[in-house]
Coordinates of C-alpha atoms in Angstrom, one line a residue:
X1 CA 18.8 -26.2 51.9
X2 CA 18.1 -24.2 55.1
X3 CA 18.8 -21.0 53.3
X4 CA 16.3 -21.9 50.5
X5 CA 13.7 -22.9 53.1
X6 CA 13.7 -19.5 54.8
X7 CA 13.6 -17.4 51.6
X8 CA 10.5 -15.3 51.1
X9 CA 8.8 -16.3 47.9
X10 CA 6.3 -13.8 46.7
X11 CA 3.1 -15.1 44.9
X12 CA 3.3 -15.2 41.1
X13 CA 1.7 -12.1 39.5
X14 CA -1.7 -12.9 38.1
X15 CA -2.9 -11.4 34.7
X16 CA -5.4 -8.6 35.0
X17 CA -8.6 -8.1 33.0
X18 CA -8.1 -7.4 29.3
X19 CA -8.8 -3.8 28.5
X20 CA -11.2 -3.1 25.7
X21 CA -9.5 -1.7 22.6
X22 CA -10.8 0.0 19.5
X23 CA -9.0 1.8 16.6
X24 CA -8.7 5.4 17.7
X25 CA -11.3 7.9 16.5
X26 CA -10.0 11.2 15.1
X27 CA -11.5 14.7 15.5
X28 CA -12.2 16.6 12.2
X29 CA -11.8 20.2 11.5
X30 CA -11.1 22.7 8.7
X31 CA -8.5 25.5 8.6
X32 CA -9.4 28.9 7.1
X33 CA -7.6 28.0 3.9
X34 CA -9.8 25.0 3.3
X35 CA -7.4 22.3 4.5
X36 CA -9.2 19.4 6.2
X37 CA -7.5 18.3 9.4
X38 CA -7.9 15.0 11.3
X39 CA -6.3 15.0 14.7
X40 CA -5.9 12.1 17.1
X41 CA -4.4 12.5 20.6
X42 CA -2.4 9.4 21.6
X43 CA -0.9 9.8 25.1
X44 CA 2.6 8.6 25.3
X45 CA 3.3 8.8 21.6
X46 CA 6.1 11.4 21.8
X47 CA 6.9 11.1 18.1
X48 CA 4.1 12.8 16.2
X49 CA 3.1 11.6 12.8
X50 CA 1.6 13.9 10.1
X51 CA 0.3 12.7 6.8
X52 CA -0.8 15.1 4.1
X53 CA -2.9 13.9 1.2
X54 CA -2.8 15.8 -2.0
X55 CA -5.4 15.4 -4.7
X56 CA -2.9 14.8 -7.5
X57 CA -3.7 11.3 -8.8
X58 CA -1.7 9.5 -11.4
X59 CA -4.5 9.7 -13.9
X60 CA -4.1 13.5 -13.8
X61 CA -0.6 13.3 -15.2
X62 CA -0.3 14.9 -18.7
X63 CA -0.1 12.5 -21.6
X64 CA 3.5 11.3 -22.2
X65 CA 4.7 12.5 -18.7
X66 CA 4.0 9.4 -16.6
X67 CA 6.1 9.8 -13.5
X68 CA 5.8 13.6 -13.1
X69 CA 3.7 13.1 -9.9
X70 CA 6.6 10.9 -8.4
X71 CA 9.2 13.5 -9.3
X72 CA 7.1 16.2 -7.8
X73 CA 6.6 14.2 -4.6
X74 CA 10.3 13.6 -4.3
X75 CA 11.1 17.3 -5.0
X76 CA 9.1 18.6 -2.1
X77 CA 12.0 17.9 0.2
X78 CA 14.6 19.5 -2.1
X79 CA 14.4 23.1 -1.0
X80 CA 11.9 25.9 -0.6
X81 CA 11.8 29.7 -0.9
X82 CA 13.5 29.9 2.5
X83 CA 16.1 27.0 2.3
X84 CA 18.2 25.3 -0.4
X85 CA 18.0 21.5 -0.6
X86 CA 21.0 21.1 1.7
X87 CA 19.7 23.7 4.2
X88 CA 16.2 22.1 4.2
X89 CA 17.8 18.6 4.9
X90 CA 19.9 20.2 7.7
X91 CA 16.8 21.9 9.3
X92 CA 14.9 18.5 9.3
X93 CA 17.9 16.9 11.0
X94 CA 18.1 19.6 13.6
X95 CA 14.4 19.0 14.4
X96 CA 15.0 15.3 14.6
X97 CA 12.4 14.9 11.8
X98 CA 12.0 12.8 8.8
X99 CA 10.0 13.7 5.6
X100 CA 9.0 11.1 3.1
X101 CA 6.6 11.3 0.1
X102 CA 5.3 9.1 -2.7
X103 CA 2.8 9.2 -5.5
X104 CA 0.1 6.5 -6.2
X105 CA -3.1 6.2 -8.1
X106 CA -5.2 8.1 -5.5
X107 CA -2.8 11.0 -5.2
X108 CA 0.4 12.2 -3.5
X109 CA 1.2 11.6 0.2
X110 CA 3.7 13.4 2.3
X111 CA 4.7 11.9 5.7
X112 CA 6.3 13.8 8.5
X113 CA 7.6 12.3 11.8
X114 CA 8.9 14.7 14.5
X115 CA 9.3 14.7 18.3
X116 CA 6.4 16.3 20.0
X117 CA 8.7 18.9 21.5
X118 CA 9.7 20.1 18.0
X119 CA 6.3 19.8 16.4
X120 CA 6.2 23.5 15.6
X121 CA 9.5 23.3 13.8
X122 CA 8.5 20.2 11.9
X123 CA 5.1 21.6 10.8
X124 CA 6.8 24.8 9.7
X125 CA 9.2 22.9 7.4
X126 CA 6.3 20.8 6.1
X127 CA 4.3 23.9 5.4
X128 CA 7.2 25.6 3.6
X129 CA 7.6 22.5 1.4
X130 CA 3.9 22.6 0.4
X131 CA 3.5 26.3 0.2
X132 CA 6.6 27.2 -1.8
X133 CA 8.7 24.3 -3.0
X134 CA 11.7 25.5 -5.0
X135 CA 11.5 22.8 -7.8
X136 CA 15.0 24.1 -8.8
X137 CA 16.0 23.0 -12.3
X138 CA 19.2 21.3 -11.0
X139 CA 17.3 19.3 -8.3
X140 CA 14.6 18.1 -10.7
X141 CA 17.2 17.1 -13.2
X142 CA 19.0 15.1 -10.5
X143 CA 15.8 13.4 -9.4
X144 CA 15.0 12.5 -13.0
X145 CA 18.4 11.0 -13.5
X146 CA 18.0 9.0 -10.3
X147 CA 14.6 7.7 -11.4
X148 CA 16.0 6.7 -14.8
X149 CA 18.8 4.8 -13.0
X150 CA 16.2 2.9 -10.9
X151 CA 14.1 1.6 -13.8
X152 CA 16.6 -1.0 -15.1
X153 CA 17.0 -2.4 -11.6
X154 CA 13.2 -2.7 -11.3
X155 CA 13.0 -4.5 -14.6
X156 CA 15.7 -6.9 -13.4
X157 CA 13.7 -7.6 -10.3
X158 CA 11.4 -10.6 -11.0
X159 CA 8.6 -9.5 -8.6
X160 CA 8.6 -6.0 -9.9
X161 CA 8.7 -7.2 -13.5
X162 CA 5.7 -9.5 -12.8
X163 CA 3.7 -6.7 -11.3
X164 CA 4.4 -4.5 -14.3
X165 CA 3.2 -7.2 -16.7
X166 CA 0.1 -8.0 -14.6
X167 CA -1.0 -4.4 -14.7
X168 CA -0.4 -4.3 -18.5
X169 CA -2.5 -7.4 -18.9
X170 CA -5.4 -6.5 -16.7
X171 CA -6.1 -2.9 -17.6
X172 CA -7.0 -1.3 -20.9
X173 CA -4.1 0.4 -22.8
X174 CA -5.7 3.8 -22.3
X175 CA -5.9 3.4 -18.5
X176 CA -3.2 4.9 -16.4
X177 CA -3.4 1.8 -14.2
X178 CA -1.9 -0.3 -17.1
X179 CA 1.4 1.6 -16.9
X180 CA 4.1 1.7 -14.2
X181 CA 3.2 4.1 -11.4
X182 CA 6.5 5.9 -11.5
X183 CA 6.8 6.1 -15.3
X184 CA 8.9 4.5 -17.9
X185 CA 12.3 5.6 -19.3
X186 CA 10.5 7.1 -22.3
X187 CA 8.2 9.3 -20.2
X188 CA 10.5 10.1 -17.3
X189 CA 13.3 11.5 -19.5
X190 CA 10.8 14.1 -20.8
X191 CA 10.1 15.5 -17.3
X192 CA 11.7 18.8 -16.4
X193 CA 11.2 21.5 -13.7
X194 CA 8.7 23.3 -15.8
X195 CA 6.5 20.2 -16.1
X196 CA 6.8 19.6 -12.3
X197 CA 5.8 23.2 -11.6
X198 CA 2.9 23.0 -13.9
X199 CA 1.6 19.8 -12.3
X200 CA 2.0 21.4 -8.9
X201 CA 0.2 24.5 -9.9
X202 CA -2.7 22.6 -11.4
X203 CA -3.3 20.1 -8.6
X204 CA -1.8 21.1 -5.3
X205 CA -3.8 23.4 -3.0
X206 CA -5.1 23.3 0.6
X207 CA -8.8 23.3 -0.3
X208 CA -8.5 19.8 -1.8
X209 CA -5.9 18.4 0.7
X210 CA -6.2 16.7 4.1
X211 CA -3.7 16.6 7.0
X212 CA -3.7 13.9 9.6
X213 CA -1.9 14.6 12.9
X214 CA -1.4 11.8 15.4
X215 CA 0.6 11.7 18.6
X216 CA 0.8 13.0 22.2
X217 CA -0.6 16.4 22.0
X218 CA -0.6 17.1 25.7
X219 CA 0.0 20.8 26.2
X220 CA 0.1 21.5 22.5
X221 CA -2.1 24.3 21.1
X222 CA -2.6 22.5 17.8
X223 CA -5.0 25.0 16.4
X224 CA -2.5 27.8 16.8
X225 CA 0.3 25.7 15.5
X226 CA -1.6 24.6 12.4
X227 CA -2.8 28.2 11.8
X228 CA 0.7 29.5 11.8
X229 CA 2.1 26.7 9.6
X230 CA -0.1 24.8 7.3
X231 CA -2.7 27.5 7.7
X232 CA -0.4 29.9 5.9
X233 CA -0.5 27.8 2.7
X234 CA -2.8 29.4 0.2
X235 CA -4.3 28.4 -3.1
X236 CA -7.4 28.6 -5.3
X237 CA -10.5 26.6 -4.5
X238 CA -10.5 23.1 -5.9
X239 CA -12.8 21.7 -8.5
X240 CA -14.1 18.1 -8.0
X241 CA -12.2 15.8 -10.3
X242 CA -14.0 13.1 -12.2
X243 CA -12.7 9.7 -11.2
X244 CA -12.6 7.3 -14.2
X245 CA -14.1 3.8 -13.5
X246 CA -11.7 0.9 -13.0
X247 CA -12.2 -1.7 -15.8
X248 CA -10.2 -4.9 -16.2
X249 CA -10.1 -8.1 -18.2
X250 CA -9.7 -11.1 -16.0
X251 CA -10.1 -13.7 -18.7
X252 CA -8.1 -16.7 -17.6
X253 CA -4.7 -16.7 -19.3
X254 CA -1.0 -17.1 -18.7
X255 CA 1.8 -14.7 -19.7
X256 CA 5.4 -15.9 -19.4
X257 CA 8.0 -13.1 -19.2
X258 CA 11.0 -15.0 -20.6
X259 CA 14.2 -15.1 -18.5
X260 CA 16.4 -17.7 -20.2
X261 CA 18.5 -19.6 -17.7
X262 CA 16.4 -18.5 -14.6
X263 CA 16.6 -21.0 -11.8
X264 CA 13.4 -19.8 -10.3
X265 CA 10.0 -18.7 -11.6
X266 CA 8.2 -15.7 -10.1
X267 CA 4.5 -16.2 -9.9
X268 CA 1.9 -13.4 -9.8
X269 CA -1.7 -14.5 -10.2
X270 CA -4.4 -11.8 -10.0
X271 CA -7.6 -10.1 -11.0
X272 CA -9.6 -7.1 -10.0
X273 CA -12.3 -7.3 -7.3
X274 CA -14.3 -5.2 -4.8
X275 CA -12.8 -2.6 -2.6
X276 CA -13.5 -1.6 1.0
X277 CA -16.8 0.0 0.2
X278 CA -18.3 -3.4 -0.7
X279 CA -20.1 -5.2 2.1
X280 CA -18.1 -8.4 1.2
X281 CA -14.8 -6.8 2.1
X282 CA -14.6 -8.2 5.7
X283 CA -15.3 -11.7 4.6
X284 CA -12.9 -11.3 1.7
X285 CA -10.1 -10.2 4.0
X286 CA -10.8 -13.1 6.3
X287 CA -11.0 -15.7 3.5
X288 CA -8.0 -14.4 1.7
X289 CA -6.0 -14.5 4.9
X290 CA -7.0 -18.2 5.4
X291 CA -5.9 -18.9 1.9
X292 CA -2.5 -17.3 1.9
X293 CA -2.1 -14.6 4.6
X294 CA 0.6 -16.3 6.7
X295 CA 3.0 -19.2 7.0
X296 CA 0.2 -21.4 8.5
X297 CA -2.3 -20.7 5.7
X298 CA -3.5 -23.2 3.2
X299 CA -1.3 -22.3 0.2
X300 CA 1.8 -22.4 2.4
X301 CA 0.8 -25.6 4.0
X302 CA 0.6 -27.3 0.7
X303 CA 3.2 -25.6 -1.5
X304 CA 5.9 -25.0 1.2
X305 CA 5.5 -27.6 3.9
X306 CA 4.1 -30.6 2.0
X307 CA 5.7 -30.1 -1.4
X308 CA 8.7 -28.0 -0.7
X309 CA 8.2 -25.9 -3.9
X310 CA 8.7 -22.5 -2.3
X311 CA 9.8 -20.5 0.7
X312 CA 6.3 -19.0 0.8
X313 CA 3.2 -18.0 -1.2
X314 CA 1.0 -15.1 -0.2
X315 CA -2.6 -14.2 -1.1
X316 CA -3.6 -10.6 -0.6
X317 CA -6.0 -7.8 -1.5
X318 CA -4.7 -4.3 -2.3
X319 CA -7.0 -1.3 -2.8
X320 CA -6.3 0.4 -6.1
X321 CA -8.5 3.4 -6.0
X322 CA -11.9 4.5 -4.6
X323 CA -14.3 7.2 -5.8
X324 CA -16.4 9.6 -3.6
X325 CA -19.5 7.7 -4.7
X326 CA -18.3 4.5 -3.1
X327 CA -17.2 2.8 -6.3
X328 CA -13.7 1.4 -6.6
X329 CA -11.6 -1.7 -7.0
X330 CA -8.8 -3.7 -5.4
X331 CA -6.2 -6.0 -6.8
X332 CA -6.6 -9.6 -5.6
X333 CA -3.4 -11.6 -6.0
X334 CA -1.4 -14.6 -5.2
X335 CA 2.4 -14.2 -5.3
X336 CA 5.5 -16.3 -4.7
X337 CA 8.4 -18.0 -6.4
X338 CA 9.2 -21.6 -7.1
X339 CA 12.2 -23.5 -8.6
X340 CA 12.1 -23.7 -12.4
X341 CA 11.6 -27.5 -12.7
X342 CA 8.6 -27.5 -10.3
X343 CA 6.8 -24.5 -11.9
X344 CA 4.2 -26.8 -13.6
X345 CA 3.6 -29.0 -10.6
X346 CA 3.4 -26.0 -8.2
X347 CA 0.8 -24.3 -10.4
X348 CA -1.1 -27.6 -10.6
X349 CA -1.2 -27.9 -6.8
X350 CA -2.1 -24.2 -6.4
X351 CA -5.1 -24.7 -8.6
X352 CA -6.0 -27.9 -6.7
X353 CA -6.0 -25.8 -3.5
X354 CA -8.4 -23.3 -5.1
X355 CA -10.7 -26.1 -6.4
X356 CA -10.6 -27.8 -3.0
X357 CA -11.5 -24.5 -1.3
X358 CA -14.6 -24.2 -3.6
X359 CA -15.6 -27.8 -3.0
X360 CA -15.0 -28.3 0.7
X361 CA -14.6 -24.8 2.1
X362 CA -12.5 -23.5 5.0
X363 CA -12.5 -25.1 8.4
X364 CA -13.7 -23.4 11.6
X365 CA -10.2 -23.8 12.9
X366 CA -8.7 -21.9 9.9
X367 CA -11.3 -19.1 10.4
X368 CA -10.6 -18.9 14.2
X369 CA -6.8 -18.6 13.7
X370 CA -7.3 -15.9 11.0
X371 CA -9.6 -13.9 13.3
X372 CA -7.1 -14.1 16.1
X373 CA -4.2 -13.0 13.9
X374 CA -6.1 -10.2 12.3
X375 CA -8.1 -8.9 15.2
X376 CA -6.2 -10.1 18.3
X377 CA -2.9 -8.4 17.3
X378 CA -4.5 -5.1 16.1
X379 CA -3.4 -3.2 19.3
X380 CA 0.2 -4.1 18.6
X381 CA -0.1 -3.1 15.0
X382 CA -1.1 0.4 16.0
X383 CA 1.3 1.0 18.8
X384 CA 3.0 3.9 16.9
X385 CA 1.5 7.2 15.8
X386 CA 2.7 6.6 12.3
X387 CA 0.7 3.4 11.9
X388 CA -2.5 5.2 13.1
X389 CA -1.9 8.2 10.9
X390 CA -1.2 6.0 7.8
X391 CA -4.5 4.1 8.3
X392 CA -6.5 7.3 8.9
X393 CA -5.0 8.7 5.8
X394 CA -5.9 5.5 3.9
X395 CA -9.5 6.0 5.0
X396 CA -9.6 9.6 3.8
X397 CA -7.9 8.6 0.5
X398 CA -10.5 5.8 -0.1
X399 CA -13.5 8.0 0.9
X400 CA -14.3 5.9 3.9
X401 CA -15.9 7.0 7.2
X402 CA -13.6 7.8 10.1
X403 CA -14.8 4.8 12.1
X404 CA -14.2 2.3 9.2
X405 CA -11.2 0.5 10.7
X406 CA -12.8 0.2 14.1
X407 CA -16.0 -1.2 12.5
X408 CA -13.9 -3.5 10.3
X409 CA -12.5 -5.4 13.3
X410 CA -15.9 -5.9 14.7
X411 CA -17.1 -7.2 11.3
X412 CA -14.1 -9.6 11.0
X413 CA -14.8 -11.0 14.5
X414 CA -18.5 -11.6 13.5
X415 CA -17.8 -13.2 10.1
X416 CA -18.5 -16.9 9.9
X417 CA -16.6 -19.7 8.2
X418 CA -19.2 -20.1 5.4
X419 CA -19.1 -16.3 4.6
X420 CA -15.3 -16.3 4.5
X421 CA -15.2 -19.4 2.3
X422 CA -17.7 -17.8 -0.2
X423 CA -15.7 -14.6 -0.3
X424 CA -12.4 -16.4 -1.0
X425 CA -13.9 -18.5 -3.7
X426 CA -15.4 -15.5 -5.4
X427 CA -12.1 -13.6 -5.0
X428 CA -10.1 -16.3 -6.8
X429 CA -12.3 -18.2 -9.3
X430 CA -10.1 -20.8 -11.0
X431 CA -11.3 -19.8 -14.5
X432 CA -10.9 -16.0 -14.1
X433 CA -7.3 -15.5 -13.1
X434 CA -4.5 -13.8 -15.1
X435 CA -1.2 -15.6 -14.4
X436 CA 2.2 -14.0 -14.9
X437 CA 5.3 -16.1 -14.7
X438 CA 8.8 -14.6 -14.9
X439 CA 11.1 -17.4 -15.7
X440 CA 12.7 -19.6 -18.4
X441 CA 10.1 -20.0 -21.0
X442 CA 11.9 -22.9 -22.7
X443 CA 11.6 -25.0 -19.6
X444 CA 8.2 -23.9 -18.2
X445 CA 5.9 -23.2 -21.2
X446 CA 5.0 -26.8 -22.1
X447 CA 4.3 -27.9 -18.5
X448 CA 2.1 -24.8 -18.0
X449 CA 0.2 -25.3 -21.2
X450 CA -0.5 -28.9 -20.2
X451 CA -2.4 -27.6 -17.1
X452 CA -5.1 -26.0 -19.2
X453 CA -5.5 -22.9 -17.0
X454 CA -5.5 -20.6 -20.0
X455 CA -3.9 -19.6 -23.2
X456 CA -0.1 -19.2 -22.8
X457 CA 1.8 -16.3 -24.3
X458 CA 5.5 -15.6 -24.1
X459 CA 6.9 -12.0 -24.0
X460 CA 10.5 -10.8 -23.8
X461 CA 11.9 -9.7 -20.5
X462 CA 13.1 -6.3 -21.9

């Protein structure tokens, strides 16, 4: 006791004042070759993230060649005029860099992460991939085979199968959005190196591309680095591409993708709504989060905690595509899975939640928790350079101002409960939702029909 009494206890540290935080603002510039550049200095971020956006949208793919944008995106890392595919991979590894790419409705994105100390090497490899990709016949053939191997696995995945069916239901047959982003077996098997080269030649050029660079740029002459690397990429001036409007049919109906013997039913309920250009977006984000954004949201509270139908149900909004004139659309959806016998009761309770929301509204407590979760944790969400670069690239891709994300957090904090309720009700009107169920039709069709939430159609699982 004597020893404890004589110990020197220091006072407990006290929390300091919270520092104001805002989503970082980039600097804009243009290289001599027409490439738009956004740069963002983030002290301490020793892994630099680079995102390159190419104006090669899925609706630009030639008829019958759905998936060529995906094959092209994957082929960028499969060799250049300087390195074979194996050599290129080895050079990336030596630089401690990773290079990823994907194609989506707005275009193709290439993502590079590289230590700041090897930024010159990383940018050089990225520039070579964009400037002179090899698109070797053998490599494209391998990528096509790989993609064909993936398709059966995707069709066997209930959530992927539901997403495919919802797109097919919502969008007109002629719309590229109605078909799988990465193509079907029928279209992918037609793709060869010549088709990839033709798509690249037609749509990939610096004048219509944007590069986003984020990280600790202390002591880095980024202008010189970019000039020697991405600045060496040449191409013809780009012509503005017309962006077709997004049209959709959200007449209330149910489609069951039949999986005989399935012990669970995959739910995907959706429609098309406003995108980030619409002034309702902040309230829609907040209201949708209250409805199904986390484990404590209303749908989970009823379907998971009270009824035990599911491990979780989520509501979300995902931007599909935006046009330079500020028009566009997002997918508003509710997804989850329930055990087969409770498919009907789960849907009935889900619709009750939506009707209750319309009748009684959200509570101030729900709104406050959503604001805290969305706004309060934002600094943690953007701790890495890659997270900042990806969001800046999203803004460019969606034709939004550079301060959009920073302004959005201010708008979310200022949005009231009434506004959030109205936005959520308008996002998920009970009579304008397309419901896709992947499950055993023999067991779930009759209970679902009894709910009266729309005409029920059964299709084969493929």
